[in-house]
Amino acid sequence: MEITRVRDELYMIALDFGTAYLWRDEEGLTLVDTGIAGSADGIEEGIEKAGLDPAALRFIVLTHHHHDHMGSAAELARRWGAEVVAHRLDAPVIRGEQAPEPPVLSPFEQEIWDGLPPIPPAEPCPVHREVGDGDVLEFGGGAVVVHTPGHTDGSIALHLPGPGVLFTGDIASNVGQTRPGVFHTDPELALASFLRIAELPVTTAVFGHGDPIAEGASAALRAAAEQVAQG
């Protein structure tokens, strides 16, 4: 586990597999995504290394149902009584009521997929609040839910207009360069979602996979969108 302070209120917790983000408000803490199953102790260690108390955890927001994002949500919610939030279309998968759709893989993606290590299955997790596009969550001065279908049906990004922060989930990545994410159930729809978030006015962007962009995120996202538009 490594923890990086992206900005005063925002921390990146890099786990053995997966990434979680911690937002600090006066009212408490919000965790966005939770890595794979078995990451709860590492996340708590990261919170404590930031000088904060895991007992202050109010919300766990899941950007989508993949096991490297929801893996430790049930355990953390059970330990600290945090409210789990997810899009209504992914909620049945997160709760274990519905099987996930498999991704549609290009040859390039298939090669990456085949090289991934085994990911432990996530424990089904209660979803206490189901959200949709445009809903506002009570952290960061008002975090706007942006529905980004295509990666999964209920994938979301979170836009904090006040501080100018964007949590992209897996609709975008920043591994080496800013670009659309991979492993989508509907690649065409995912691309449209990426182009939508690239238009948001933000200073800072953090990604499900890859390095955060602390300054100049809008320019990086728009440049990536222009590259995509040029083929």
CSV table of C-alpha atoms in Angstrom, one decimal:
chain,number,residue,atom,x,y,z
A,1,MET,CA,0.0,0.0,0.0
A,2,GLU,CA,1.2,3.5,-0.9
A,3,ILE,CA,-0.7,6.7,-0.1
A,4,THR,CA,-0.2,9.9,-2.1
A,5,ARG,CA,-1.6,13.3,-1.3
A,6,VAL,CA,-3.0,14.5,-4.7
A,7,ARG,CA,-4.3,17.8,-3.2
A,8,ASP,CA,-5.3,19.0,0.3
A,9,GLU,CA,-8.5,17.1,0.5
A,10,LEU,CA,-7.7,14.2,-1.8
A,11,TYR,CA,-5.5,11.1,-1.3
A,12,MET,CA,-4.7,8.2,-3.7
A,13,ILE,CA,-4.3,4.8,-2.0
A,14,ALA,CA,-2.4,2.5,-4.3
A,15,LEU,CA,-3.1,-1.1,-3.4
A,16,ASP,CA,-1.6,-4.4,-4.4
A,17,PHE,CA,-4.2,-4.5,-7.1
A,18,GLY,CA,-6.5,-1.6,-7.7
A,19,THR,CA,-6.7,2.0,-6.4
A,20,ALA,CA,-8.9,3.7,-3.9
A,21,TYR,CA,-9.4,7.4,-3.4
A,22,LEU,CA,-10.0,9.2,-0.1
A,23,TRP,CA,-11.7,12.6,0.1
A,24,ARG,CA,-11.6,14.5,3.4
A,25,ASP,CA,-14.4,16.9,4.5
A,26,GLU,CA,-15.0,18.5,7.9
A,27,GLU,CA,-18.1,16.2,8.2
A,28,GLY,CA,-16.1,13.0,7.5
A,29,LEU,CA,-14.4,10.8,4.9
A,30,THR,CA,-15.5,9.5,1.5
A,31,LEU,CA,-13.9,6.5,-0.1
A,32,VAL,CA,-14.2,6.1,-3.9
A,33,ASP,CA,-13.6,2.4,-4.9
A,34,THR,CA,-12.0,-0.2,-2.7
A,35,GLY,CA,-9.6,-2.4,-4.7
A,36,ILE,CA,-9.8,-6.2,-4.7
A,37,ALA,CA,-11.1,-8.4,-1.9
A,38,GLY,CA,-8.6,-8.4,1.0
A,39,SER,CA,-7.7,-4.7,0.7
A,40,ALA,CA,-9.6,-3.4,3.7
A,41,ASP,CA,-6.6,-3.5,6.1
A,42,GLY,CA,-4.4,-1.7,3.5
A,43,ILE,CA,-7.1,1.0,3.0
A,44,GLU,CA,-7.4,1.5,6.8
A,45,GLU,CA,-3.6,1.7,7.0
A,46,GLY,CA,-3.6,4.4,4.3
A,47,ILE,CA,-6.3,6.4,6.1
A,48,GLU,CA,-4.3,6.3,9.3
A,49,LYS,CA,-1.0,7.2,7.4
A,50,ALA,CA,-2.9,10.3,6.2
A,51,GLY,CA,-3.5,11.2,9.9
A,52,LEU,CA,-7.2,10.4,9.7
A,53,ASP,CA,-9.5,8.0,11.5
A,54,PRO,CA,-11.2,5.2,9.6
A,55,ALA,CA,-14.2,5.6,12.0
A,56,ALA,CA,-14.9,8.9,10.2
A,57,LEU,CA,-15.7,7.0,7.0
A,58,ARG,CA,-19.2,8.2,5.8
A,59,PHE,CA,-19.6,7.0,2.2
A,60,ILE,CA,-18.1,4.3,0.0
A,61,VAL,CA,-18.9,5.2,-3.6
A,62,LEU,CA,-18.4,2.5,-6.2
A,63,THR,CA,-17.7,3.7,-9.7
A,64,HIS,CA,-18.8,0.2,-11.1
A,65,HIS,CA,-19.2,-3.4,-10.1
A,66,HIS,CA,-15.8,-4.9,-11.2
A,67,HIS,CA,-14.0,-6.9,-8.6
A,68,ASP,CA,-11.0,-4.6,-8.5
A,69,HIS,CA,-13.2,-1.7,-7.5
A,70,MET,CA,-15.9,-3.2,-5.2
A,71,GLY,CA,-13.7,-6.0,-3.8
A,72,SER,CA,-13.4,-4.7,-0.2
A,73,ALA,CA,-16.6,-2.6,0.0
A,74,ALA,CA,-18.6,-5.1,2.0
A,75,GLU,CA,-15.9,-5.5,4.6
A,76,LEU,CA,-15.3,-1.8,5.0
A,77,ALA,CA,-19.0,-1.0,5.3
A,78,ARG,CA,-19.4,-3.7,7.9
A,79,ARG,CA,-16.5,-2.4,10.0
A,80,TRP,CA,-17.4,1.2,9.9
A,81,GLY,CA,-21.1,1.5,9.1
A,82,ALA,CA,-20.4,3.5,5.9
A,83,GLU,CA,-23.1,4.1,3.4
A,84,VAL,CA,-22.4,2.3,0.1
A,85,VAL,CA,-23.4,4.2,-3.0
A,86,ALA,CA,-23.6,2.9,-6.6
A,87,HIS,CA,-25.5,3.4,-9.8
A,88,ARG,CA,-28.9,1.7,-9.9
A,89,LEU,CA,-27.9,-0.4,-13.0
A,90,ASP,CA,-24.8,-1.8,-11.3
A,91,ALA,CA,-26.4,-2.2,-7.9
A,92,PRO,CA,-27.9,-5.7,-8.6
A,93,VAL,CA,-24.5,-7.0,-9.6
A,94,ILE,CA,-22.8,-5.5,-6.6
A,95,ARG,CA,-25.4,-7.1,-4.3
A,96,GLY,CA,-24.8,-10.5,-6.0
A,97,GLU,CA,-28.4,-10.6,-7.4
A,98,GLN,CA,-27.4,-10.5,-11.1
A,99,ALA,CA,-24.4,-11.8,-13.1
A,100,PRO,CA,-22.2,-9.2,-14.8
A,101,GLU,CA,-21.9,-8.9,-18.5
A,102,PRO,CA,-18.5,-9.9,-19.9
A,103,PRO,CA,-16.4,-7.3,-21.8
A,104,VAL,CA,-16.1,-7.1,-25.5
A,105,LEU,CA,-12.4,-7.3,-26.1
A,106,SER,CA,-10.3,-6.1,-29.1
A,107,PRO,CA,-7.2,-8.2,-30.0
A,108,PHE,CA,-5.1,-5.6,-28.1
A,109,GLU,CA,-7.3,-5.9,-25.0
A,110,GLN,CA,-7.4,-9.7,-25.2
A,111,GLU,CA,-3.6,-9.8,-24.9
A,112,ILE,CA,-3.7,-7.5,-21.8
A,113,TRP,CA,-6.6,-9.6,-20.3
A,114,ASP,CA,-4.8,-12.8,-20.8
A,115,GLY,CA,-1.8,-11.4,-18.8
A,116,LEU,CA,-3.8,-10.3,-15.8
A,117,PRO,CA,-3.2,-12.0,-12.5
A,118,PRO,CA,-6.2,-13.9,-11.0
A,119,ILE,CA,-8.5,-11.5,-9.2
A,120,PRO,CA,-10.4,-12.9,-6.1
A,121,PRO,CA,-14.1,-12.6,-6.3
A,122,ALA,CA,-15.7,-9.8,-4.4
A,123,GLU,CA,-18.0,-10.4,-1.5
A,124,PRO,CA,-21.6,-9.3,-2.4
A,125,CYS,CA,-22.2,-5.9,-0.9
A,126,PRO,CA,-25.3,-4.0,0.1
A,127,VAL,CA,-26.0,-0.9,-1.8
A,128,HIS,CA,-27.6,1.6,0.6
A,129,ARG,CA,-28.2,4.3,-2.0
A,130,GLU,CA,-28.8,3.8,-5.7
A,131,VAL,CA,-28.0,6.9,-7.8
A,132,GLY,CA,-28.4,8.1,-11.4
A,133,ASP,CA,-27.1,10.8,-13.7
A,134,GLY,CA,-27.1,14.2,-12.2
A,135,ASP,CA,-27.7,13.1,-8.6
A,136,VAL,CA,-25.6,15.0,-6.0
A,137,LEU,CA,-23.7,13.4,-3.2
A,138,GLU,CA,-22.9,15.2,0.1
A,139,PHE,CA,-19.1,15.5,-0.1
A,140,GLY,CA,-16.7,17.8,-1.8
A,141,GLY,CA,-19.1,20.7,-1.8
A,142,GLY,CA,-21.6,18.6,-3.9
A,143,ALA,CA,-20.3,15.6,-6.0
A,144,VAL,CA,-22.3,15.3,-9.2
A,145,VAL,CA,-22.9,11.7,-10.5
A,146,VAL,CA,-22.1,11.5,-14.2
A,147,HIS,CA,-23.4,8.3,-15.7
A,148,THR,CA,-20.7,6.8,-18.0
A,149,PRO,CA,-22.3,3.7,-19.5
A,150,GLY,CA,-20.3,1.4,-21.7
A,151,HIS,CA,-17.6,0.1,-19.3
A,152,THR,CA,-20.5,-1.4,-17.4
A,153,ASP,CA,-24.1,-0.5,-17.7
A,154,GLY,CA,-24.0,1.5,-14.4
A,155,SER,CA,-20.5,2.9,-14.5
A,156,ILE,CA,-20.2,6.4,-13.1
A,157,ALA,CA,-17.7,9.3,-12.8
A,158,LEU,CA,-17.9,11.9,-10.0
A,159,HIS,CA,-17.6,15.6,-10.8
A,160,LEU,CA,-16.9,18.1,-8.0
A,161,PRO,CA,-17.5,21.4,-9.7
A,162,GLY,CA,-16.4,23.5,-6.7
A,163,PRO,CA,-12.9,22.2,-6.3
A,164,GLY,CA,-12.7,21.2,-9.9
A,165,VAL,CA,-12.1,17.5,-9.4
A,166,LEU,CA,-13.1,14.5,-11.5
A,167,PHE,CA,-13.1,10.8,-10.5
A,168,THR,CA,-13.2,9.0,-13.8
A,169,GLY,CA,-13.6,5.4,-12.7
A,170,ASP,CA,-12.5,3.1,-15.6
A,171,ILE,CA,-14.1,5.1,-18.5
A,172,ALA,CA,-10.6,6.8,-18.7
A,173,SER,CA,-7.1,5.8,-17.7
A,174,ASN,CA,-3.8,7.5,-17.4
A,175,VAL,CA,-1.2,4.7,-17.7
A,176,GLY,CA,1.6,6.4,-19.6
A,177,GLN,CA,-0.9,8.7,-21.4
A,178,THR,CA,-4.5,9.9,-20.9
A,179,ARG,CA,-6.8,7.8,-23.0
A,180,PRO,CA,-10.1,5.9,-22.8
A,181,GLY,CA,-10.2,2.9,-20.6
A,182,VAL,CA,-10.3,-0.7,-21.7
A,183,PHE,CA,-12.4,-3.9,-21.1
A,184,HIS,CA,-15.8,-2.4,-21.9
A,185,THR,CA,-19.1,-4.2,-22.3
A,186,ASP,CA,-20.1,-1.7,-25.1
A,187,PRO,CA,-17.0,0.0,-26.6
A,188,GLU,CA,-18.9,2.4,-28.7
A,189,LEU,CA,-21.0,3.6,-25.8
A,190,ALA,CA,-17.9,3.8,-23.6
A,191,LEU,CA,-16.2,6.0,-26.1
A,192,ALA,CA,-19.2,8.4,-26.1
A,193,SER,CA,-19.0,8.5,-22.3
A,194,PHE,CA,-15.3,9.3,-22.4
A,195,LEU,CA,-16.0,12.2,-24.8
A,196,ARG,CA,-18.6,13.5,-22.4
A,197,ILE,CA,-16.4,13.6,-19.4
A,198,ALA,CA,-13.6,15.2,-21.5
A,199,GLU,CA,-15.8,18.3,-21.8
A,200,LEU,CA,-16.1,18.8,-18.0
A,201,PRO,CA,-14.2,21.8,-16.6
A,202,VAL,CA,-11.8,20.3,-14.1
A,203,THR,CA,-8.3,21.0,-12.7
A,204,THR,CA,-7.7,17.6,-11.1
A,205,ALA,CA,-8.6,14.1,-12.5
A,206,VAL,CA,-8.0,10.7,-10.8
A,207,PHE,CA,-8.4,7.4,-12.6
A,208,GLY,CA,-9.3,3.8,-11.8
A,209,HIS,CA,-5.9,2.9,-13.4
A,210,GLY,CA,-2.9,5.2,-13.7
A,211,ASP,CA,-1.4,8.3,-12.3
A,212,PRO,CA,-3.6,11.2,-11.1
A,213,ILE,CA,-3.4,14.6,-12.9
A,214,ALA,CA,-3.2,17.2,-10.1
A,215,GLU,CA,-3.2,20.2,-12.5
A,216,GLY,CA,-4.3,20.7,-16.1
A,217,ALA,CA,-6.7,17.7,-16.2
A,218,SER,CA,-9.1,19.4,-18.7
A,219,ALA,CA,-6.4,20.0,-21.2
A,220,ALA,CA,-5.2,16.4,-20.9
A,221,LEU,CA,-8.7,14.9,-21.3
A,222,ARG,CA,-9.5,17.2,-24.3
A,223,ALA,CA,-6.3,16.4,-26.0
A,224,ALA,CA,-7.1,12.7,-25.6
A,225,ALA,CA,-10.6,13.3,-27.0
A,226,GLU,CA,-9.2,15.1,-30.0
A,227,GLN,CA,-6.8,12.2,-30.6
A,228,VAL,CA,-9.7,9.7,-30.5
A,229,ALA,CA,-11.7,11.9,-32.9
A,230,GLN,CA,-8.8,11.8,-35.4
A,231,GLY,CA,-8.9,8.0,-35.3
